[in-house]
CSV table of C-alpha atoms in Angstrom, one decimal:
chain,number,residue,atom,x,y,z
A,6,UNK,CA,81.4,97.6,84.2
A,7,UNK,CA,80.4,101.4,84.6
A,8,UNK,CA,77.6,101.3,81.7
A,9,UNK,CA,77.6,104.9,81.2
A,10,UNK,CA,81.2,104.6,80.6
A,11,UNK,CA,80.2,102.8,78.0
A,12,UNK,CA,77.4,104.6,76.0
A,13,UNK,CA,80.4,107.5,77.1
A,14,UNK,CA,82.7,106.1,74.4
A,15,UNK,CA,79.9,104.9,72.7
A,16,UNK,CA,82.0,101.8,71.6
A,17,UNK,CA,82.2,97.9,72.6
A,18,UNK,CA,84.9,97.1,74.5
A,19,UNK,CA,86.2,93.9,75.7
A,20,UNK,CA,87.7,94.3,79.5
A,21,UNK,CA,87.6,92.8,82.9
A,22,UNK,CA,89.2,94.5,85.9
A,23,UNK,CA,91.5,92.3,88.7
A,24,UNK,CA,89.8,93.2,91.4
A,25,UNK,CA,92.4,91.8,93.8
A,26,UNK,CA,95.1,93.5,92.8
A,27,UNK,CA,94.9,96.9,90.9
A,28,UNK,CA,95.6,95.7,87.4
A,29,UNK,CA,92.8,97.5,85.5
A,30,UNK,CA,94.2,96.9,82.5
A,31,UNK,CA,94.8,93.5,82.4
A,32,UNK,CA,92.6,92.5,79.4
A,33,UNK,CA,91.7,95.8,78.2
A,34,UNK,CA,92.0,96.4,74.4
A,35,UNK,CA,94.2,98.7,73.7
A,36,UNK,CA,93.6,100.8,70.2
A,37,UNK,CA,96.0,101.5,67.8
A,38,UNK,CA,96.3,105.8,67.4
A,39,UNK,CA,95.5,105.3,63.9
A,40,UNK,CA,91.7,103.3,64.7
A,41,UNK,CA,90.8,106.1,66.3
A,42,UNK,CA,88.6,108.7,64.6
A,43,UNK,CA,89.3,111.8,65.9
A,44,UNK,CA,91.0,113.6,68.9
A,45,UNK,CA,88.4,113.7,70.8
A,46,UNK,CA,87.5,110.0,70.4
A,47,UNK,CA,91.2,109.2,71.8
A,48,UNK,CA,90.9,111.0,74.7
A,49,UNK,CA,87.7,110.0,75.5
A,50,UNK,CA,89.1,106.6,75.7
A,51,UNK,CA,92.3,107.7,77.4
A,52,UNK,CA,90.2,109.3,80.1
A,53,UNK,CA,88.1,105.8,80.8
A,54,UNK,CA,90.6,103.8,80.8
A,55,UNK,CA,92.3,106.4,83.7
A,56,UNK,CA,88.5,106.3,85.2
A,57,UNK,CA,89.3,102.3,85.3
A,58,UNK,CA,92.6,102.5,87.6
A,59,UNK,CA,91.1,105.3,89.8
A,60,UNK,CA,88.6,102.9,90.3
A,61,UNK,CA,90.3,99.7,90.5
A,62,UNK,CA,92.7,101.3,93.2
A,63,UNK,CA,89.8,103.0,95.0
A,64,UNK,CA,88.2,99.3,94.9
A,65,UNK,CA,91.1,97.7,96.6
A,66,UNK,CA,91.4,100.5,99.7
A,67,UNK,CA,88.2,99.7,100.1
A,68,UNK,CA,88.8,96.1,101.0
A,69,UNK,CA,91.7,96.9,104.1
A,70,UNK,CA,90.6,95.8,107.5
A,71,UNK,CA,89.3,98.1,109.9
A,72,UNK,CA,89.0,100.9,107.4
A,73,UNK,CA,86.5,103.6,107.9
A,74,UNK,CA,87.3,105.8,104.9
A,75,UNK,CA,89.4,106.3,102.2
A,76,UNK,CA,91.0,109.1,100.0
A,77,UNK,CA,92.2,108.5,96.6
A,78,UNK,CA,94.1,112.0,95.4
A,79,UNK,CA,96.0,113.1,92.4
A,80,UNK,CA,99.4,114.7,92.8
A,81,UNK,CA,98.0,118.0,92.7
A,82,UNK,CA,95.7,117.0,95.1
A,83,UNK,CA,92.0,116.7,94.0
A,84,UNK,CA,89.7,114.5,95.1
A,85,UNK,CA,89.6,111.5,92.7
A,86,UNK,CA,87.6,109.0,94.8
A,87,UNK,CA,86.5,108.9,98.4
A,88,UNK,CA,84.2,107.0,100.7
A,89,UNK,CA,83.5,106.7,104.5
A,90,UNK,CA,84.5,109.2,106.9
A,91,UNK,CA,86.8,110.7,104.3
A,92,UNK,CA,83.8,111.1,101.3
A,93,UNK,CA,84.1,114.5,100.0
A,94,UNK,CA,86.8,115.5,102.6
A,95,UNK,CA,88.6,118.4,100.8
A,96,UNK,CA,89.9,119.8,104.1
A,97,UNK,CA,91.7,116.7,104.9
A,98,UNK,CA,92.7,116.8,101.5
A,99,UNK,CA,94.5,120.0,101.8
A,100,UNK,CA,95.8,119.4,104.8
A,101,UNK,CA,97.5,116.0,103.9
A,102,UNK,CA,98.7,117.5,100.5
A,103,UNK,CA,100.3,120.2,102.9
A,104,UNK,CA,102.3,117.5,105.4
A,105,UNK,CA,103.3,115.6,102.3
A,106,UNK,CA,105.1,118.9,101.6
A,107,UNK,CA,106.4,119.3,104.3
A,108,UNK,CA,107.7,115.6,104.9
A,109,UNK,CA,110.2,115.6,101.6
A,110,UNK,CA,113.1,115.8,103.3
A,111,UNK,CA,112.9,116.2,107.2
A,112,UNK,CA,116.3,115.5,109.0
A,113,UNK,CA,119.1,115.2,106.1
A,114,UNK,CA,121.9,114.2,108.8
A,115,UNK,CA,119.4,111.1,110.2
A,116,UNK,CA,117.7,110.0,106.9
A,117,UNK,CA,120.2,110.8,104.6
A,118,UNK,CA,119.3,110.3,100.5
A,119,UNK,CA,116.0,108.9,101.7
A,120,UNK,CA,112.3,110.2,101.4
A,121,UNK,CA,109.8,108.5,103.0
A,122,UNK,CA,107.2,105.7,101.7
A,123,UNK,CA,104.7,106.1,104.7
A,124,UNK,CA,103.0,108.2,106.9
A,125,UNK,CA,100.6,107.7,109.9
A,126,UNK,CA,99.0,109.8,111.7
A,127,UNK,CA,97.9,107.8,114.8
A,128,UNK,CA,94.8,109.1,117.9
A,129,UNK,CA,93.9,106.8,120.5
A,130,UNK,CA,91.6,105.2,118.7
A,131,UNK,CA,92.4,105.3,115.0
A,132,UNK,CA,94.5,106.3,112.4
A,133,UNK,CA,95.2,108.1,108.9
A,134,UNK,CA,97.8,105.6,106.9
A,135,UNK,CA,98.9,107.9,103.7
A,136,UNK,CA,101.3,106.2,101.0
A,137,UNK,CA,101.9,106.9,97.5
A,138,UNK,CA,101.9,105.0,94.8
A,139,UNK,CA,101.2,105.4,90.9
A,140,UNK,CA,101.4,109.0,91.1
A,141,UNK,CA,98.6,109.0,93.4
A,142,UNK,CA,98.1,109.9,97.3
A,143,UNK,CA,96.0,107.4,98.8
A,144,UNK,CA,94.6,107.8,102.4
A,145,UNK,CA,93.2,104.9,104.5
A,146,UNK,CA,91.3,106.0,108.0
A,147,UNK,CA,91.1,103.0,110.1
A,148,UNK,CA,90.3,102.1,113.6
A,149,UNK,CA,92.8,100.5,116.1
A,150,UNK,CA,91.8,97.3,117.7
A,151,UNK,CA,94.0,95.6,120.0
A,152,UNK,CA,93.6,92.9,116.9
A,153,UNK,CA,95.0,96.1,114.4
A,154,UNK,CA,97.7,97.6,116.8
A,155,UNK,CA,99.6,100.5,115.1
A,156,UNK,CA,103.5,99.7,116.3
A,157,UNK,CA,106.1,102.8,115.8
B,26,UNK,CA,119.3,125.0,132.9
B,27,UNK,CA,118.8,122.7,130.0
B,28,UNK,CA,120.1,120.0,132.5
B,29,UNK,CA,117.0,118.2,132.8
B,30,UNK,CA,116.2,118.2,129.3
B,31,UNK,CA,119.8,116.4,128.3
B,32,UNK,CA,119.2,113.9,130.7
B,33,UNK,CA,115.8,113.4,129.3
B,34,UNK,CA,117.3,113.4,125.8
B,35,UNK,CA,120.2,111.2,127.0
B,36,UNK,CA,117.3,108.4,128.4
B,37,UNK,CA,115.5,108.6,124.9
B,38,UNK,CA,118.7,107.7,122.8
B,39,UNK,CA,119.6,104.6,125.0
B,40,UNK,CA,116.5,103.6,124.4
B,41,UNK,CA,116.5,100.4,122.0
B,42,UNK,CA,116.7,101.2,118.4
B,43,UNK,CA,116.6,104.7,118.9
B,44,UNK,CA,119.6,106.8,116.8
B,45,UNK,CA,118.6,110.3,117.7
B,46,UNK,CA,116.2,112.6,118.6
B,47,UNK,CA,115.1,116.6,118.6
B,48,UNK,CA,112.8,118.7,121.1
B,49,UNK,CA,111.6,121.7,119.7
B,50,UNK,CA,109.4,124.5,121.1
B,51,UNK,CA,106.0,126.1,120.0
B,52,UNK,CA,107.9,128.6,117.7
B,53,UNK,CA,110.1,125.5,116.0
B,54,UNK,CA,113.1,126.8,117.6
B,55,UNK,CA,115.5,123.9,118.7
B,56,UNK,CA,115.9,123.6,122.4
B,57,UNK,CA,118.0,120.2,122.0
B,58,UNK,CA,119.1,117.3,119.7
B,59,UNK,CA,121.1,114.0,120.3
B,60,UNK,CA,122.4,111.3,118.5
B,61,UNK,CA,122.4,111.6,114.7
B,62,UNK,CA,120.1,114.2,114.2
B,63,UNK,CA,120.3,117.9,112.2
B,64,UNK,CA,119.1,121.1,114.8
B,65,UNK,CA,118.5,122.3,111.5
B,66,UNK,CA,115.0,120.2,111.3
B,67,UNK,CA,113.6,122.0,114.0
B,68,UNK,CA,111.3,124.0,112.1
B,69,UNK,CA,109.7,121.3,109.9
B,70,UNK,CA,109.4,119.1,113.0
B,71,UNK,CA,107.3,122.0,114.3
B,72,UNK,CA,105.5,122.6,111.3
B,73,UNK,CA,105.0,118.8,110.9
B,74,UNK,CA,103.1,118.7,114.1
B,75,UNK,CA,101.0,121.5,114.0
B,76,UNK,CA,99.7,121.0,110.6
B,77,UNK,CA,98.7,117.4,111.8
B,78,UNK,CA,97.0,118.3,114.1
B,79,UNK,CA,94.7,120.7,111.5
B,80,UNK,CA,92.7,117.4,110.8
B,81,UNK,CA,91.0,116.7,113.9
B,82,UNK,CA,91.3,120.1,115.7
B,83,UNK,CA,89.4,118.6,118.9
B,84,UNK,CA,91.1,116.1,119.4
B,85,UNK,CA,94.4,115.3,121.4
B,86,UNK,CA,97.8,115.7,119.6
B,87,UNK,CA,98.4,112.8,117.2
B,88,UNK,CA,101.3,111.0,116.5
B,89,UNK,CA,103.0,111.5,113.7
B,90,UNK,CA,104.7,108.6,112.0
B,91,UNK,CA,107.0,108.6,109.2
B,92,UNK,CA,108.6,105.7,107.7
B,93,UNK,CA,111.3,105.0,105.1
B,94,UNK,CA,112.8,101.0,104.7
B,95,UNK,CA,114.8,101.3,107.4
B,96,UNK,CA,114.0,104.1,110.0
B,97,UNK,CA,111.2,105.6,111.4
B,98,UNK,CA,110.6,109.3,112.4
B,99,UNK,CA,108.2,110.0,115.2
B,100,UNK,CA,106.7,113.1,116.2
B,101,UNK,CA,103.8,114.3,118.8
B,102,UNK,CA,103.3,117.6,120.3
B,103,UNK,CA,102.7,117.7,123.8
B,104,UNK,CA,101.7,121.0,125.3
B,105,UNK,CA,104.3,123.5,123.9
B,106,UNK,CA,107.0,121.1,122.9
B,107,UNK,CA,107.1,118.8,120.1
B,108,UNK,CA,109.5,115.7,120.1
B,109,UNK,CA,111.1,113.7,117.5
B,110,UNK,CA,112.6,110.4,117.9
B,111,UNK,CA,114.3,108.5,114.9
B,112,UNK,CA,114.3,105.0,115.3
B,113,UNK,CA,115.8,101.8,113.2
B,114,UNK,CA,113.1,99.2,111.9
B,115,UNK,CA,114.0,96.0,112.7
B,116,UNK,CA,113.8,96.9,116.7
């Protein structure tokens, strides 16, 4: 556990993070609203406990085969975690934010009522996998192997 | 004069799987569409392309990919065309 996320909140806290899937809060305590002591004590803890599932989800990206980087983004699109090739990338933040955009509705007559769960972008020898998920836009840049084809 | 480019079109949508497609120019105007497919897309398609390939600006034109359950979109620029084909899943 983050220790300066601890002397943070400046509280004991039992928790233990799944680190196989991205259930951060799986044996968190959770406080009642009237244990807390003042505003800012809540959100302090509020904002740890979201520092846990940015982390947890960051943790698992990490773990994909062939990966080479990762970004982890909110919806509006700041960094929340990166690593790799992608650490610190806020140009190929803002240009994924802007395809996203652009890929809410493409074709109405071919996809009709759908929007789309997954997007590639694929060069001879790797590829940008972008999904989201939890209200966050993750990025995965991996290489292609003939092991870790990328199939249309 | 768009002869050649409906036969092309007219290979690409016999193709297995494949339900349509769109070829668009540099500008995103629609030059053709077959199957079940909007001209009306043209633009994005274009736009799709081009701000793909903003992330690797030296590279070669990427492929696009974009997948729902049950279809797939997929889009590359090459030279001063782009192409989409949409595609069914399971083939």
């Amino acid at each position: 556990m983050d220790k300066s996320l601890k002397a943070d909140i400046g509280l004991s806290v039992l928790w233990s993070v799944d680190q196989t899937s991205s259930q951060a809060t799986k044996n968190c305590m959770w406080r009642e609203t009237s244990d807390y002591k003042s505003c800012q004590e809540r959100h302090i803890w509020e904002r740890w406990i979201f520092r846990c599932l940015t982390s947890a989800e960051a943790l698992t990206m990490d773990r994909i085969p062939g990966q080479t980087g990762y970004l982890l983004l909110n919806e509006e699109g700041a960094v929340l975690a990166s690593s790799g090739d992608l650490e610190n990338d806020e140009k190929a933040a803002v240009i994924i934010m802007g395809l996203i955009n652009l890929t809410s509705y493409v074709d109405k007559a071919a996809f009709p009522d759908e929007s789309f769960k997954k997007l590639s972008i694929t060069y001879d020898k790797h590829c940008y996998v972008i999904c989201l998920s939890n209200r966050k836009v993750h990025v995965v840049k991996k290489t292609l192997t003939s092991d870790n084809p990328v199939v249309a | 004069m768009e002869k050649h480019l409906d036969r092309v079109m007219d290979e690409v949508v016999n193709k297995p799987g494949v339900f349509g497609c769109v070829f668009v120019n540099h500008q995103g105007l629609c030059l053709g569409a077959k199957g079940k497919a909007s001209t009306e897309s043209a633009g994005l398609i274009a736009a799709i392309a081009e701000q793909a390939a903003k992330l690797e600006p030296h590279s070669s034109a990427p492929i696009v990919t974009l997948e729902t359950d049950n279809k797939t979109c997929i889009i590359q620029r090459a030279g001063t065309i782009t192409g989409a084909i949409y595609k069914n899943r399971s083939s």
